[in-house]
Amino acid sequence: MRTFILYLNKARTDEKFNIDDLPSSGGRMDVLCRAVTSSLWLSHSLREETKLIGVLNGPPNPPVSVYFNSNTMKFVSPDERSISFWIKKALAQIGKTTRSGIYAERKSFQEIIKELKDMPIYILHESGKNIFEVKILDNPVFILGDHIGIPKKDENFAMRYAKEKISLGKKSYLASSCISIINWILDVNLK
Amino acid sequence: MRTFILYLNKARTDEKFNIDDLPSSGGRMDVLCRAVTSSLWLSHSLREETKLIGVLNGPPNPPVSVYFNSNTMKFVSPDERSISFWIKKALAQIGKTTRSGIYAERKSFQEIIKELKDMPIYILHESGKNIFEVKILDNPVFILGDHIGIPKKDENFAMRYAKEKISLGKKSYLASSCISIINWILDVNLK
C-alpha cells in the first residue's frame, strides 16, 4: 500500500461549502480534489493499493480527516466537482462511510501519524534530501502540505516518526504534481 | 519554451457547455483544465516559458484550438472551474484574446504541428521509446492524447515531423499526470 497524507490548513470541516466555489467557500478544497485525482487515478482505471488522507483544518470544527482508498472507491469521477460532491457527503455524516467508499473521521494529523508510525514515513519538503539519495521502503507514507505548508508543531511531531525529509528538487510544486511524480518514481522504480 | 499539445476527441468547440458539468456537457473539458494546471502552475506561481495548446474536436464545429501561455496568462486560478470559465469565454469569441490571455483559434491538430515543425516534437505513447533513452532537445513540444487517444491519421501525420515517440513506462497515465512528470523530468534534468 502507498499512502499520501495531505495537510490542508483552511479546508472546511463541514458540508457547508459550495461545490461550485471550492477555492473560496471550501477553503481550497480544490487542492484536495486534485490530489485525489493524481494519487488514485491512472488513465483508464483506479490504481491499486493507494490511499490518500486529506487532513482538513479549516472552520468550523477542525480537525477532520477524509479517507480515499483506491481499492474500495466507486461512483467517483476524476473531476473536481465529482470528488467534492462526495467529500461534502462524507463531511455531512462524519464517522459513516458514503456509498463512494469515501469517509471522514474526527482525527488530527498527529493521531494519523501515530496510527501509521510503523510504516516508513517520508515528509516532502523543499529543504529535504534529494529523493534520488533516499531508498523508499515498501508501504511508504508520504506527507505533503498545501500551499501554506504544514505548521511547525505538526511537522516536528511527524519528524519524530519519519524516516526522512525528502525533496523533489529546488522548485516548489503543487501537491497534485508532487503526488503524480512520486507515483511515477515508484512505478518505474527510479533510482 | 516548453510546449504541450493535448488532443481532445470530444471537447466542445463552442461556449455552450456548463462549467458545473465539464465531463458531460463539456465533452471531458475537465481533462483540459487539469492539463492546464499541471503544465503551467508551480506551487506559488506560474511557470515561465511554458505553453499548452488544447485541440478540441467535439461538437458543434471542430476543430478549435485553445492557447494557454504561462508568460501572459493572468486572472486565472488553478481550479477546474476558473480555468473552464476562461475557456468558455475564449470559445465565445474565437480569434480574440480574452482578458486572461487565453484565446481560441479555428486551427486543427495538423495545422498546429505544421507551425511547430521546426521544434523537436515528441509524441507520448505507451508503445514509445523509454524517455530515459531519449535526449530531449531544447524547446521541446510534447504531444499527448486524452483517454481516447489521438486518431491514427493525426498520429501518423505528427510522426512525420516528430523526433521520437516516447513513453513514461508501462502504465497509462492521465494527461495531467504525464505533464507533471515531464515538467519535473526537465526541471531536474533527469537522465
mmCIF file of N, CA and C in Angstrom, chain A residues 2 19-23 28 30 34 37-38 41-44 47 77-81 126 131-132 146-148 168-177 180-181 183-185 187-188 190, chain B residues 2 19-23 28 30 34 37-38 41-44 47 77-81 126 131-132 146-148 168-177 180-181 183-185 187-188 190:
data_model
loop_
_atom_site.group_PDB
_atom_site.id
_atom_site.type_symbol
_atom_site.label_atom_id
_atom_site.label_comp_id
_atom_site.label_asym_id
_atom_site.label_seq_id
_atom_site.Cartn_x
_atom_site.Cartn_y
_atom_site.Cartn_z
ATOM 1 N N ARG A 2 0.455 2.212 -0.828
ATOM 2 C CA ARG A 2 1.101 3.520 -0.853
ATOM 3 C C ARG A 2 0.145 4.500 -0.191
ATOM 4 N N ILE A 19 -19.934 23.430 -3.916
ATOM 5 C CA ILE A 19 -19.042 22.685 -4.816
ATOM 6 C C ILE A 19 -18.785 23.467 -6.109
ATOM 7 N N ASP A 20 -19.492 24.567 -6.290
ATOM 8 C CA ASP A 20 -19.194 25.447 -7.427
ATOM 9 C C ASP A 20 -18.227 26.555 -7.028
ATOM 10 N N ASP A 21 -17.747 26.530 -5.813
ATOM 11 C CA ASP A 21 -16.746 27.512 -5.392
ATOM 12 C C ASP A 21 -15.819 26.879 -4.361
ATOM 13 N N LEU A 22 -15.075 25.897 -4.792
ATOM 14 C CA LEU A 22 -14.194 25.149 -3.894
ATOM 15 C C LEU A 22 -13.059 25.994 -3.339
ATOM 16 N N PRO A 23 -12.424 26.867 -4.153
ATOM 17 C CA PRO A 23 -11.278 27.613 -3.621
ATOM 18 C C PRO A 23 -11.676 28.503 -2.454
ATOM 19 N N ARG A 28 -10.009 26.157 -0.233
ATOM 20 C CA ARG A 28 -9.082 25.449 -1.141
ATOM 21 C C ARG A 28 -9.324 23.933 -1.136
ATOM 22 N N ASP A 30 -10.352 22.516 -3.562
ATOM 23 C CA ASP A 30 -9.880 22.096 -4.906
ATOM 24 C C ASP A 30 -8.505 21.431 -4.833
ATOM 25 N N ARG A 34 -7.781 17.712 -6.468
ATOM 26 C CA ARG A 34 -6.748 17.397 -7.466
ATOM 27 C C ARG A 34 -5.768 16.356 -6.923
ATOM 28 N N THR A 37 -7.324 12.974 -7.476
ATOM 29 C CA THR A 37 -7.175 12.538 -8.872
ATOM 30 C C THR A 37 -5.766 12.034 -9.135
ATOM 31 N N SER A 38 -4.766 12.804 -8.722
ATOM 32 C CA SER A 38 -3.397 12.405 -9.086
ATOM 33 C C SER A 38 -2.900 11.232 -8.239
ATOM 34 N N TRP A 41 -5.852 7.869 -9.605
ATOM 35 C CA TRP A 41 -6.232 7.508 -10.971
ATOM 36 C C TRP A 41 -5.068 7.230 -11.912
ATOM 37 N N LEU A 42 -5.248 6.180 -12.692
ATOM 38 C CA LEU A 42 -4.461 6.006 -13.914
ATOM 39 C C LEU A 42 -5.359 6.485 -15.055
ATOM 40 N N SER A 43 -4.929 6.264 -16.308
ATOM 41 C CA SER A 43 -5.707 6.798 -17.405
ATOM 42 C C SER A 43 -7.096 6.162 -17.516
ATOM 43 N N HIS A 44 -7.161 4.866 -17.404
ATOM 44 C CA HIS A 44 -8.448 4.201 -17.641
ATOM 45 C C HIS A 44 -9.013 3.502 -16.420
ATOM 46 N N ARG A 47 -5.850 3.228 -9.614
ATOM 47 C CA ARG A 47 -4.671 2.462 -9.202
ATOM 48 C C ARG A 47 -5.085 1.362 -8.238
ATOM 49 N N SER A 77 -15.862 10.230 -10.206
ATOM 50 C CA SER A 77 -15.134 10.578 -11.441
ATOM 51 C C SER A 77 -13.933 11.435 -11.056
ATOM 52 N N PRO A 78 -12.949 11.528 -11.974
ATOM 53 C CA PRO A 78 -11.715 12.221 -11.582
ATOM 54 C C PRO A 78 -11.777 13.742 -11.680
ATOM 55 N N ASP A 79 -12.963 14.327 -11.851
ATOM 56 C CA ASP A 79 -13.035 15.797 -11.913
ATOM 57 C C ASP A 79 -13.328 16.365 -10.524
ATOM 58 N N GLU A 80 -12.940 17.620 -10.341
ATOM 59 C CA GLU A 80 -13.033 18.256 -9.020
ATOM 60 C C GLU A 80 -14.460 18.262 -8.484
ATOM 61 N N ARG A 81 -15.418 18.453 -9.386
ATOM 62 C CA ARG A 81 -16.793 18.579 -8.920
ATOM 63 C C ARG A 81 -17.312 17.249 -8.371
ATOM 64 N N GLU A 126 10.875 21.103 0.426
ATOM 65 C CA GLU A 126 11.913 21.636 -0.468
ATOM 66 C C GLU A 126 13.306 21.507 0.148
ATOM 67 N N ILE A 131 15.354 13.126 -3.401
ATOM 68 C CA ILE A 131 14.689 11.817 -3.407
ATOM 69 C C ILE A 131 15.560 10.725 -4.040
ATOM 70 N N PHE A 132 16.469 11.113 -4.927
ATOM 71 C CA PHE A 132 17.350 10.121 -5.556
ATOM 72 C C PHE A 132 18.354 9.525 -4.570
ATOM 73 N N ASP A 146 -0.186 21.785 1.929
ATOM 74 C CA ASP A 146 -0.799 22.585 0.872
ATOM 75 C C ASP A 146 0.108 23.778 0.573
ATOM 76 N N HIS A 147 -0.425 24.813 -0.089
ATOM 77 C CA HIS A 147 0.382 25.981 -0.458
ATOM 78 C C HIS A 147 0.881 26.743 0.770
ATOM 79 N N ILE A 148 0.194 26.567 1.909
ATOM 80 C CA ILE A 148 0.608 27.281 3.131
ATOM 81 C C ILE A 148 1.705 26.488 3.850
ATOM 82 N N LEU A 168 11.829 16.939 -4.010
ATOM 83 C CA LEU A 168 11.779 16.642 -5.453
ATOM 84 C C LEU A 168 12.622 17.625 -6.251
ATOM 85 N N GLY A 169 13.349 18.495 -5.571
ATOM 86 C CA GLY A 169 14.195 19.458 -6.283
ATOM 87 C C GLY A 169 13.982 20.848 -5.738
ATOM 88 N N LYS A 170 14.528 21.825 -6.447
ATOM 89 C CA LYS A 170 14.515 23.185 -5.910
ATOM 90 C C LYS A 170 13.176 23.875 -6.068
ATOM 91 N N LYS A 171 12.432 23.465 -7.074
ATOM 92 C CA LYS A 171 11.143 24.121 -7.313
ATOM 93 C C LYS A 171 10.113 23.603 -6.322
ATOM 94 N N SER A 172 9.127 24.447 -6.042
ATOM 95 C CA SER A 172 8.051 24.054 -5.150
ATOM 96 C C SER A 172 6.833 23.731 -6.016
ATOM 97 N N TYR A 173 6.400 22.487 -5.980
ATOM 98 C CA TYR A 173 5.335 22.032 -6.871
ATOM 99 C C TYR A 173 3.984 21.979 -6.168
ATOM 100 N N LEU A 174 2.923 22.019 -6.959
ATOM 101 C CA LEU A 174 1.583 21.756 -6.454
ATOM 102 C C LEU A 174 1.564 20.370 -5.804
ATOM 103 N N ALA A 175 0.761 20.204 -4.762
ATOM 104 C CA ALA A 175 0.653 18.893 -4.108
ATOM 105 C C ALA A 175 0.269 17.821 -5.130
ATOM 106 N N SER A 176 -0.674 18.130 -6.018
ATOM 107 C CA SER A 176 -1.106 17.139 -7.016
ATOM 108 C C SER A 176 0.047 16.755 -7.936
ATOM 109 N N SER A 177 0.894 17.709 -8.294
ATOM 110 C CA SER A 177 2.045 17.386 -9.146
ATOM 111 C C SER A 177 3.044 16.520 -8.375
ATOM 112 N N SER A 180 1.771 12.998 -8.440
ATOM 113 C CA SER A 180 1.953 12.347 -9.754
ATOM 114 C C SER A 180 3.405 11.913 -9.945
ATOM 115 N N ILE A 181 4.324 12.774 -9.528
ATOM 116 C CA ILE A 181 5.756 12.489 -9.700
ATOM 117 C C ILE A 181 6.172 11.320 -8.804
ATOM 118 N N ASN A 183 4.258 8.940 -7.494
ATOM 119 C CA ASN A 183 3.649 7.705 -8.003
ATOM 120 C C ASN A 183 4.472 7.145 -9.165
ATOM 121 N N TRP A 184 4.898 8.030 -10.049
ATOM 122 C CA TRP A 184 5.661 7.591 -11.217
ATOM 123 C C TRP A 184 7.048 7.063 -10.825
ATOM 124 N N ILE A 185 7.720 7.783 -9.933
ATOM 125 C CA ILE A 185 9.048 7.347 -9.468
ATOM 126 C C ILE A 185 8.956 5.928 -8.912
ATOM 127 N N ASP A 187 6.469 3.729 -9.576
ATOM 128 C CA ASP A 187 6.041 2.822 -10.660
ATOM 129 C C ASP A 187 7.215 2.324 -11.478
ATOM 130 N N VAL A 188 8.112 3.244 -11.838
ATOM 131 C CA VAL A 188 9.224 2.858 -12.736
ATOM 132 C C VAL A 188 10.459 2.457 -11.926
ATOM 133 N N LEU A 190 12.470 4.167 -10.073
ATOM 134 C CA LEU A 190 13.550 5.084 -10.420
ATOM 135 C C LEU A 190 14.566 5.177 -9.287
ATOM 136 N N ARG B 2 8.717 25.494 -23.423
ATOM 137 C CA ARG B 2 8.224 24.119 -23.399
ATOM 138 C C ARG B 2 6.781 24.151 -23.892
ATOM 139 N N ILE B 19 -20.167 24.987 -16.977
ATOM 140 C CA ILE B 19 -18.912 24.831 -16.226
ATOM 141 C C ILE B 19 -19.133 24.041 -14.934
ATOM 142 N N ASP B 20 -20.389 23.751 -14.619
ATOM 143 C CA ASP B 20 -20.676 22.873 -13.481
ATOM 144 C C ASP B 20 -20.844 21.424 -13.927
ATOM 145 N N ASP B 21 -20.634 21.161 -15.201
ATOM 146 C CA ASP B 21 -20.696 19.786 -15.675
ATOM 147 C C ASP B 21 -19.729 19.624 -16.843
ATOM 148 N N LEU B 22 -18.449 19.748 -16.534
ATOM 149 C CA LEU B 22 -17.410 19.698 -17.576
ATOM 150 C C LEU B 22 -17.289 18.306 -18.211
ATOM 151 N N PRO B 23 -17.372 17.218 -17.438
ATOM 152 C CA PRO B 23 -17.173 15.911 -18.058
ATOM 153 C C PRO B 23 -18.216 15.622 -19.134
ATOM 154 N N ARG B 28 -15.652 16.171 -21.639
ATOM 155 C CA ARG B 28 -14.407 15.970 -20.887
ATOM 156 C C ARG B 28 -13.497 17.203 -20.924
ATOM 157 N N ASP B 30 -12.916 18.820 -18.465
ATOM 158 C CA ASP B 30 -12.141 18.721 -17.221
ATOM 159 C C ASP B 30 -10.719 18.209 -17.481
ATOM 160 N N ARG B 34 -7.384 20.224 -16.118
ATOM 161 C CA ARG B 34 -6.331 19.658 -15.269
ATOM 162 C C ARG B 34 -4.973 19.713 -15.964
ATOM 163 N N THR B 37 -3.573 23.174 -15.401
ATOM 164 C CA THR B 37 -2.996 23.304 -14.059
ATOM 165 C C THR B 37 -1.627 22.637 -13.988
ATOM 166 N N SER B 38 -1.537 21.412 -14.478
ATOM 167 C CA SER B 38 -0.266 20.701 -14.307
ATOM 168 C C SER B 38 0.819 21.206 -15.255
ATOM 169 N N TRP B 41 1.311 25.596 -13.721
ATOM 170 C CA TRP B 41 1.467 26.048 -12.338
ATOM 171 C C TRP B 41 2.590 25.374 -11.559
ATOM 172 N N LEU B 42 3.312 26.192 -10.801
ATOM 173 C CA LEU B 42 4.125 25.691 -9.690
ATOM 174 C C LEU B 42 3.297 25.942 -8.434
ATOM 175 N N SER B 43 3.887 25.742 -7.253
ATOM 176 C CA SER B 43 3.080 25.863 -6.048
ATOM 177 C C SER B 43 2.589 27.291 -5.801
ATOM 178 N N HIS B 44 3.455 28.261 -5.965
ATOM 179 C CA HIS B 44 3.060 29.632 -5.623
ATOM 180 C C HIS B 44 3.030 30.582 -6.802
ATOM 181 N N ARG B 47 4.648 28.833 -13.929
ATOM 182 C CA ARG B 47 5.953 28.553 -14.504
ATOM 183 C C ARG B 47 6.338 29.662 -15.471
ATOM 184 N N SER B 77 -7.215 31.046 -11.847
ATOM 185 C CA SER B 77 -6.816 30.226 -10.702
ATOM 186 C C SER B 77 -6.644 28.782 -11.168
ATOM 187 N N PRO B 78 -5.921 27.977 -10.363
ATOM 188 C CA PRO B 78 -5.607 26.633 -10.857
ATOM 189 C C PRO B 78 -6.721 25.602 -10.677
ATOM 190 N N ASP B 79 -7.929 26.027 -10.347
ATOM 191 C CA ASP B 79 -9.019 25.048 -10.204
ATOM 192 C C ASP B 79 -9.791 24.908 -11.515
ATOM 193 N N GLU B 80 -10.441 23.778 -11.684
ATOM 194 C CA GLU B 80 -11.106 23.467 -12.956
ATOM 195 C C GLU B 80 -12.164 24.496 -13.322
ATOM 196 N N ARG B 81 -12.861 24.998 -12.301
ATOM 197 C CA ARG B 81 -13.952 25.909 -12.610
ATOM 198 C C ARG B 81 -13.427 27.240 -13.145
ATOM 199 N N GLU B 126 2.327 4.908 -24.969
ATOM 200 C CA GLU B 126 2.766 3.759 -24.172
ATOM 201 C C GLU B 126 3.758 2.885 -24.943
ATOM 202 N N ILE B 131 11.561 7.137 -22.074
ATOM 203 C CA ILE B 131 12.032 8.539 -22.047
ATOM 204 C C ILE B 131 13.482 8.644 -21.570
ATOM 205 N N PHE B 132 13.950 7.670 -20.783
ATOM 206 C CA PHE B 132 15.339 7.716 -20.307
ATOM 207 C C PHE B 132 16.334 7.468 -21.431
ATOM 208 N N ASP B 146 -5.982 12.390 -25.121
ATOM 209 C CA ASP B 146 -6.857 12.214 -23.966
ATOM 210 C C ASP B 146 -7.030 10.716 -23.711
ATOM 211 N N HIS B 147 -8.064 10.338 -22.945
ATOM 212 C CA HIS B 147 -8.293 8.924 -22.616
ATOM 213 C C HIS B 147 -8.636 8.097 -23.854
ATOM 214 N N ILE B 148 -9.118 8.751 -24.910
ATOM 215 C CA ILE B 148 -9.481 8.019 -26.142
ATOM 216 C C ILE B 148 -8.245 7.830 -27.021
ATOM 217 N N LEU B 168 6.472 6.939 -20.867
ATOM 218 C CA LEU B 168 6.815 7.116 -19.450
ATOM 219 C C LEU B 168 6.786 5.793 -18.702
ATOM 220 N N GLY B 169 6.607 4.698 -19.434
ATOM 221 C CA GLY B 169 6.575 3.391 -18.775
ATOM 222 C C GLY B 169 5.374 2.591 -19.215
ATOM 223 N N LYS B 170 5.143 1.499 -18.542
ATOM 224 C CA LYS B 170 4.096 0.565 -18.987
ATOM 225 C C LYS B 170 2.699 1.022 -18.623
ATOM 226 N N LYS B 171 2.589 1.795 -17.583
ATOM 227 C CA LYS B 171 1.261 2.243 -17.161
ATOM 228 C C LYS B 171 0.793 3.395 -18.047
ATOM 229 N N SER B 172 -0.514 3.497 -18.181
ATOM 230 C CA SER B 172 -1.088 4.590 -18.953
ATOM 231 C C SER B 172 -1.604 5.629 -17.962
ATOM 232 N N TYR B 173 -1.017 6.819 -18.024
ATOM 233 C CA TYR B 173 -1.326 7.849 -17.029
ATOM 234 C C TYR B 173 -2.306 8.883 -17.570
ATOM 235 N N LEU B 174 -2.975 9.569 -16.660
ATOM 236 C CA LEU B 174 -3.775 10.735 -17.027
ATOM 237 C C LEU B 174 -2.879 11.748 -17.731
ATOM 238 N N ALA B 175 -3.446 12.486 -18.683
ATOM 239 C CA ALA B 175 -2.656 13.516 -19.375
ATOM 240 C C ALA B 175 -2.032 14.479 -18.371
ATOM 241 N N SER B 176 -2.809 14.893 -17.375
ATOM 242 C CA SER B 176 -2.281 15.846 -16.392
ATOM 243 C C SER B 176 -1.108 15.250 -15.620
ATOM 244 N N SER B 177 -1.160 13.968 -15.318
ATOM 245 C CA SER B 177 -0.034 13.333 -14.622
ATOM 246 C C SER B 177 1.179 13.272 -15.537
ATOM 247 N N SER B 180 2.825 16.646 -15.513
ATOM 248 C CA SER B 180 3.565 16.895 -14.253
ATOM 249 C C SER B 180 4.896 16.160 -14.268
ATOM 250 N N ILE B 181 4.863 14.921 -14.736
ATOM 251 C CA ILE B 181 6.075 14.098 -14.735
ATOM 252 C C ILE B 181 7.099 14.662 -15.728
ATOM 253 N N ASN B 183 7.334 17.746 -16.938
ATOM 254 C CA ASN B 183 7.845 19.017 -16.416
ATOM 255 C C ASN B 183 8.948 18.769 -15.390
ATOM 256 N N TRP B 184 8.702 17.811 -14.522
ATOM 257 C CA TRP B 184 9.680 17.521 -13.470
ATOM 258 C C TRP B 184 10.959 16.920 -14.046
ATOM 259 N N ILE B 185 10.820 15.978 -14.977
ATOM 260 C CA ILE B 185 11.996 15.361 -15.605
ATOM 261 C C ILE B 185 12.885 16.451 -16.218
ATOM 262 N N ASP B 187 12.805 19.720 -15.370
ATOM 263 C CA ASP B 187 13.272 20.612 -14.292
ATOM 264 C C ASP B 187 14.546 20.075 -13.641
ATOM 265 N N VAL B 188 14.546 18.777 -13.343
ATOM 266 C CA VAL B 188 15.687 18.230 -12.604
ATOM 267 C C VAL B 188 16.732 17.673 -13.552
ATOM 268 N N LEU B 190 16.708 15.129 -15.554
ATOM 269 C CA LEU B 190 16.841 13.695 -15.284
ATOM 270 C C LEU B 190 17.345 12.963 -16.523
#
